[in-house]
mmCIF file of C-alpha atoms in Angstrom:
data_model
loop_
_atom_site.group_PDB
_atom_site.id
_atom_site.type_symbol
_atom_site.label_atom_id
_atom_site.label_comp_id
_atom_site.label_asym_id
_atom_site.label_seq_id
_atom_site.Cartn_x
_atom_site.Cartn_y
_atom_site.Cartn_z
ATOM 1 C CA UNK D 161 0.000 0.000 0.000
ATOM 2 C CA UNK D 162 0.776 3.769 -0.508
ATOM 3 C CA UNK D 163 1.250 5.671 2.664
ATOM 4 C CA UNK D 164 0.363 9.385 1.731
ATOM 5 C CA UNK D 165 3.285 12.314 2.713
ATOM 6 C CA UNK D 166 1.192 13.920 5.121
ATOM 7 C CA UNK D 167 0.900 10.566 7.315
ATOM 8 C CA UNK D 168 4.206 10.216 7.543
ATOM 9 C CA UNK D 169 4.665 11.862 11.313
ATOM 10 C CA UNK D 170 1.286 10.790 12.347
ATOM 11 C CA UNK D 171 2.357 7.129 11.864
ATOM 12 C CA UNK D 172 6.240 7.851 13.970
ATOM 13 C CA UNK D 173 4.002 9.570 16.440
ATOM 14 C CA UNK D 174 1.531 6.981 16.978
ATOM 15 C CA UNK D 175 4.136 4.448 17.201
ATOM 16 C CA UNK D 176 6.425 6.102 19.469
ATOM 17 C CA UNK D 177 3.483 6.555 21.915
ATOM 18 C CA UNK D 178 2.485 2.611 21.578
ATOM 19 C CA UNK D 179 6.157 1.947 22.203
ATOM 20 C CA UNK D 180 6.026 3.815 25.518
ATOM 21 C CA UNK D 181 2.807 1.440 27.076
ATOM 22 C CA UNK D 182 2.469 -2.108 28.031
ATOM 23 C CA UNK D 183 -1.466 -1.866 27.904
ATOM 24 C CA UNK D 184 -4.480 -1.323 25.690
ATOM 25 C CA UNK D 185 -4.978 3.029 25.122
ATOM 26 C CA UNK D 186 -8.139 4.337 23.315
ATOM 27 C CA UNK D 187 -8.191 5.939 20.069
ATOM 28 C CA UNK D 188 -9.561 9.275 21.998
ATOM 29 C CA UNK D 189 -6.503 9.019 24.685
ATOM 30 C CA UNK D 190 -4.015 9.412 21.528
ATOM 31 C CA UNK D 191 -5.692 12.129 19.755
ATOM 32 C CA UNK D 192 -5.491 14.133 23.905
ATOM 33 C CA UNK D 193 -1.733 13.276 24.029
ATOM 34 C CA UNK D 194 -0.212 13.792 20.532
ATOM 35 C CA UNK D 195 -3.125 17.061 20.914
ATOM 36 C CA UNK D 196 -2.337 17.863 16.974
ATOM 37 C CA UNK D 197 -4.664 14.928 14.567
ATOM 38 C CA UNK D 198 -7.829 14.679 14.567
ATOM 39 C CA UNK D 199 -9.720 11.284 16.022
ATOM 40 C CA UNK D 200 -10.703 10.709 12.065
ATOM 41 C CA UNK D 201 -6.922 10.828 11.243
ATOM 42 C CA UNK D 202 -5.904 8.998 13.826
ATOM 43 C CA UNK D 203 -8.188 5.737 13.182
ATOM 44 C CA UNK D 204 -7.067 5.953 9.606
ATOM 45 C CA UNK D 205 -3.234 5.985 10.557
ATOM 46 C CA UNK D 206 -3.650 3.233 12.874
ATOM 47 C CA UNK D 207 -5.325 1.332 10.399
ATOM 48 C CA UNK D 208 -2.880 1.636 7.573
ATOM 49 C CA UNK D 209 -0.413 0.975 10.604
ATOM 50 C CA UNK D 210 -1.670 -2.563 11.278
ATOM 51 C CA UNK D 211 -2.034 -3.266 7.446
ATOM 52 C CA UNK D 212 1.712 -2.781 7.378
ATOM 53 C CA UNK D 213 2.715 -4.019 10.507
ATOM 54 C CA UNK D 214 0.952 -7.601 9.109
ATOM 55 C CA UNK D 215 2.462 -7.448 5.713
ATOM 56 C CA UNK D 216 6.115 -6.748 7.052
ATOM 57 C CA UNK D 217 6.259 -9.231 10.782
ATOM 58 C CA UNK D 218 4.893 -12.253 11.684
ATOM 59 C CA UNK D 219 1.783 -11.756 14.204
ATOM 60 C CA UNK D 220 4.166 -14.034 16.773
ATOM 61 C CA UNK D 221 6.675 -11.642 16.707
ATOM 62 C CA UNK D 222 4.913 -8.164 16.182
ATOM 63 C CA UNK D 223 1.522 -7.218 16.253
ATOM 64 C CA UNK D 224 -0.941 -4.045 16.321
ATOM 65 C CA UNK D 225 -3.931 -5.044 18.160
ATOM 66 C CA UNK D 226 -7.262 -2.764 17.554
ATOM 67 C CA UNK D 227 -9.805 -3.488 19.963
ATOM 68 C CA UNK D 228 -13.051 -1.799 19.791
ATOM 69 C CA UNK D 229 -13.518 -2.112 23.652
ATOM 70 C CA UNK D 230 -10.200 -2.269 24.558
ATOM 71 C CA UNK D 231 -8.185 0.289 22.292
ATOM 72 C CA UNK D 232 -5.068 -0.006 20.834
ATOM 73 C CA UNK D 233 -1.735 -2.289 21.622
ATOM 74 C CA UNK D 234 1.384 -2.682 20.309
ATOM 75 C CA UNK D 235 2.525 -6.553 21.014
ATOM 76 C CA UNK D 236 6.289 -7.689 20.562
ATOM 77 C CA UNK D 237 8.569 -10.224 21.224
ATOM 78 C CA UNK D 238 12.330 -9.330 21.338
ATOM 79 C CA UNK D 239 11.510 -7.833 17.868
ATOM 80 C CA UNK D 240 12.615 -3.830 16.891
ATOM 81 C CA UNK D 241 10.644 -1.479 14.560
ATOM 82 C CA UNK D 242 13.911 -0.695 12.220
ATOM 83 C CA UNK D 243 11.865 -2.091 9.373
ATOM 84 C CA UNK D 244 8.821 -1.222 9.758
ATOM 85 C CA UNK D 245 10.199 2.415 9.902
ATOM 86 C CA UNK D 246 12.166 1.801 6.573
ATOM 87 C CA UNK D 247 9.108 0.465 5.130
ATOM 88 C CA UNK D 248 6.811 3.532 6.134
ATOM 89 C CA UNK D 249 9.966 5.991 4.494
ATOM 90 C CA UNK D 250 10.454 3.771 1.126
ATOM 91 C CA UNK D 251 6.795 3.471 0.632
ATOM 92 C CA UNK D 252 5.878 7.321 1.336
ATOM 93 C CA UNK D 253 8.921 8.010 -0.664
ATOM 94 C CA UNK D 254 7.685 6.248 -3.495
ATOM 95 C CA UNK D 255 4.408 7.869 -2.749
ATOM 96 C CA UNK D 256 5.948 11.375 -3.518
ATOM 97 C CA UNK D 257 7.753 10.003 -6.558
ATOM 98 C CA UNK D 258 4.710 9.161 -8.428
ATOM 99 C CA UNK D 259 3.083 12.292 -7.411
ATOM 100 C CA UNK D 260 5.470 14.213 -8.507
ATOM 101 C CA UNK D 261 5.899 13.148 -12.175
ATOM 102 C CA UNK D 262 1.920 13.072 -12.496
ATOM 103 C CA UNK D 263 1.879 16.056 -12.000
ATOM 104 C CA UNK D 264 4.899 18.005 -13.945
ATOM 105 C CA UNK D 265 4.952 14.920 -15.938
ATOM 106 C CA UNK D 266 9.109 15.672 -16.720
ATOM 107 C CA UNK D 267 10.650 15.808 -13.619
ATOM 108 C CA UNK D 268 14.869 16.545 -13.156
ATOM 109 C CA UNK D 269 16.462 12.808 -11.424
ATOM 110 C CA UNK D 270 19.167 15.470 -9.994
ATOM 111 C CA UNK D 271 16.883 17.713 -8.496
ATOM 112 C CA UNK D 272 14.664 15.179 -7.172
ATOM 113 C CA UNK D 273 17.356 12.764 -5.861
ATOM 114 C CA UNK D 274 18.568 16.332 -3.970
ATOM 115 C CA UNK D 275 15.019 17.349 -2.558
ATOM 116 C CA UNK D 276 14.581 13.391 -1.039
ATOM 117 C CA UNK D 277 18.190 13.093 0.077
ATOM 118 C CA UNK D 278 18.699 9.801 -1.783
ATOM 119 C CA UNK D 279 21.172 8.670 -4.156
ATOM 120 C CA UNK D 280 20.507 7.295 -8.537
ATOM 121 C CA UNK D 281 20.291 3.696 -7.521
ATOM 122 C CA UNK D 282 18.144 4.566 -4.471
ATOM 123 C CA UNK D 283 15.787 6.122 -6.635
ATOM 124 C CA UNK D 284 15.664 3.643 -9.171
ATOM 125 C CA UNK D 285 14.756 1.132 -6.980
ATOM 126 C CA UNK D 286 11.683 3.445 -6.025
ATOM 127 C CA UNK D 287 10.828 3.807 -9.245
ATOM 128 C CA UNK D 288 10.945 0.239 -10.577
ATOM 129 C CA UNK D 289 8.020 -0.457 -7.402
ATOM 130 C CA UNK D 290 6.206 2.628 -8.371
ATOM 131 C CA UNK D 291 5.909 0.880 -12.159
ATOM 132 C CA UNK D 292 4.818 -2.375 -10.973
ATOM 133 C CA UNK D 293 2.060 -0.605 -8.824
ATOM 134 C CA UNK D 294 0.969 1.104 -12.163
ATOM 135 C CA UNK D 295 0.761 -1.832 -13.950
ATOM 136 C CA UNK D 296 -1.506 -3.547 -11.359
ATOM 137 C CA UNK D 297 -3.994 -1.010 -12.112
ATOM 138 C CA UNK D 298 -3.694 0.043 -15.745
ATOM 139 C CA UNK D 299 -2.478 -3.308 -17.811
ATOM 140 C CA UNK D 300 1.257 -1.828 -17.899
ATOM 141 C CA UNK D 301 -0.047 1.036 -20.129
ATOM 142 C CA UNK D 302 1.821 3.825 -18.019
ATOM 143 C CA UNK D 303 5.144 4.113 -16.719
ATOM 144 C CA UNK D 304 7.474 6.481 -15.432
ATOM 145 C CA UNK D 305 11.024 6.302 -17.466
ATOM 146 C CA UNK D 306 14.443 6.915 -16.109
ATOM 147 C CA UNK D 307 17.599 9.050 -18.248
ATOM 148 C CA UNK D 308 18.363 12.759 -17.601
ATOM 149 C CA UNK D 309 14.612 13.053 -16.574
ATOM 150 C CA UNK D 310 12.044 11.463 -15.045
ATOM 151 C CA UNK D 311 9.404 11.673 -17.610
ATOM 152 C CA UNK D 312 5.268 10.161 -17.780
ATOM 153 C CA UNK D 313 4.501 7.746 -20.716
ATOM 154 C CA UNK D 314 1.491 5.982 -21.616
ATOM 155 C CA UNK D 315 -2.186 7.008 -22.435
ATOM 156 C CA UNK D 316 -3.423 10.279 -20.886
ATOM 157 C CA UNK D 317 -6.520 8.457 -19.712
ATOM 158 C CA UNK D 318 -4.627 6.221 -17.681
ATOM 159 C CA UNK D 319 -2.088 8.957 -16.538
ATOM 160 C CA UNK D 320 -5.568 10.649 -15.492
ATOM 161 C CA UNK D 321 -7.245 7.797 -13.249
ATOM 162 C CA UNK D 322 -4.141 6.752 -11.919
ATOM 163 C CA UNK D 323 -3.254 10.232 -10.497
ATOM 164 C CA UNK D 324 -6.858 10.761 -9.419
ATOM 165 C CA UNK D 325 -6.278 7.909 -7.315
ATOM 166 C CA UNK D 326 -3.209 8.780 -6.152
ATOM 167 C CA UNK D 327 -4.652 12.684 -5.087
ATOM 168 C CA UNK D 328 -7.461 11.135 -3.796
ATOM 169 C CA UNK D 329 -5.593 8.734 -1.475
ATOM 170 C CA UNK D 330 -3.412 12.011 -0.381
ATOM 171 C CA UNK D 331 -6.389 14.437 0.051
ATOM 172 C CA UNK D 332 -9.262 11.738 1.361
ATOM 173 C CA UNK D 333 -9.206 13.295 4.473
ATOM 174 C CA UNK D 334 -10.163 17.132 3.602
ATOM 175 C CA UNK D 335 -12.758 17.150 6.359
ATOM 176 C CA UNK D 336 -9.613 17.381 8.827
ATOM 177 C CA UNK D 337 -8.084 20.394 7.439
ATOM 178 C CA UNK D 338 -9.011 24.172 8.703
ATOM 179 C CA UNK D 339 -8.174 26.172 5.703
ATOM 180 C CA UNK D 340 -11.399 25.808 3.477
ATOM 181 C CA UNK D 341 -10.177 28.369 1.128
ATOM 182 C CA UNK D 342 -7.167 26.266 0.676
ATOM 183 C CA UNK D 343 -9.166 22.795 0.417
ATOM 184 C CA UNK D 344 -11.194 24.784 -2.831
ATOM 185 C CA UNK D 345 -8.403 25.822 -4.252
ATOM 186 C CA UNK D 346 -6.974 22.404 -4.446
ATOM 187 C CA UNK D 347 -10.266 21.319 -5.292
ATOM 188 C CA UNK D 348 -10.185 23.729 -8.384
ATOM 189 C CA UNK D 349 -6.620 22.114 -9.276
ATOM 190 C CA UNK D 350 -7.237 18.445 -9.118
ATOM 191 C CA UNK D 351 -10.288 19.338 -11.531
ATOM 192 C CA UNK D 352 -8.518 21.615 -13.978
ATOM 193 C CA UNK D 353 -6.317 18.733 -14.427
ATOM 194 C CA UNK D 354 -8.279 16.305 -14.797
ATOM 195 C CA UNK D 355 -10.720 18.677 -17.387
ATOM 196 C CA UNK D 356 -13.910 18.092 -15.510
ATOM 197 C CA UNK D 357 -16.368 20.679 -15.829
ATOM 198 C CA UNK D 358 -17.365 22.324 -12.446
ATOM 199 C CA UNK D 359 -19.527 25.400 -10.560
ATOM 200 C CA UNK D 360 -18.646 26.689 -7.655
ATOM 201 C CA UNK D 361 -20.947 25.231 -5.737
ATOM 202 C CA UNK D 362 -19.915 21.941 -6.971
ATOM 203 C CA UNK D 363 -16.399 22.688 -6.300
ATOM 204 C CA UNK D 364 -17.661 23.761 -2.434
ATOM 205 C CA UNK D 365 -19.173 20.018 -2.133
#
């Protein structure tokens, strides 16, 4: 799965603070003590949490427990969270790589490979994942090619759904933000891009 940029901290956050207790703590206790996300955000971080927690350990030796009752637990044996931290950063990463070139569709490798910190062969193991999650959802028609440039191939209406998905995964939790004006101004962007016909009103909803 894609873990969006904006999770990032939430995610280190939550799992610093399930490092730090031996017992079950509610959903409503984390949102009072990390006092910035909302209870909506933090659900959906917890959630994409245990999704990757499961796909990365095995349940005997690390395991995020949601209880409905109960809360939230962090179970471990003798087991560190090295890679599940370097699996949050490579997929986020990867995340921002794909949103990137969708949306200047040419991107510099130098400049990017400077903004992220990261190295030619680092990225182009990025990238390579980022083209097999394309091809899962558009028959291998897009793909992001590597030279001077990063640069978007394939049919524009697969470029289009595929970044729609990708913006909508980033921006599904708009209710959280305070800034309307700023929430309808991206609004107005992700549907200038994608050519779709709005009012204002729509645009509002």
């Amino acid at each position: 799965m894609y873990l969006p940029q904006k999770n990032r901290f939430l995610h280190r956050d939550i799992l610093d603070l399930l490092e730090k207790e031996t017992d079950f703590i509610t959903m409503k206790e984390m949102v009072e003590r990390l006092k910035y996300p909302s209870l909506h955000a933090v659900k959906n971080a917890c959630h994409e949490l245990q999704e990757v927690v499961g796909e990365v350990y095995a349940p005997e030796n690390l395991e995020l427990i949601i209880s409905v009752r109960g809360g939230i637990r962090l179970k471990r044996l003798n087991t560190n969270l090295q890679k599940l931290t370097q699996v949050l950063n490579n997929q986020s990463l990867s995340f921002q790589l794909a949103l990137q070139v969708f949306d200047k569709r040419i991107y510099p490798v130098a400049k990017f490979c400077e903004e992220n910190f990261i190295s030619r062969s680092t990225l182009f193991r990025h990238l390579k994942k980022t083209n097999d999650f394309f091809a899962r959802y558009s028959a291998s028609e897009i793909k992001i090619t590597l030279s001077d440039s990063l640069k978007m191939t394939g049919a524009e209406s697969s470029i289009r759904i595929i970044y729609y998905l990708l913006l909508k995964s980033n921006f599904d939790s708009l209710e959280d933000q305070t800034n309307g004006n700023e929430t309808i101004q991206l609004t107005k962007k992700i549907l200038s891009f994608l050519d779709i016909p709005s009012t204002e009103t729509q645009t509002q909803h």
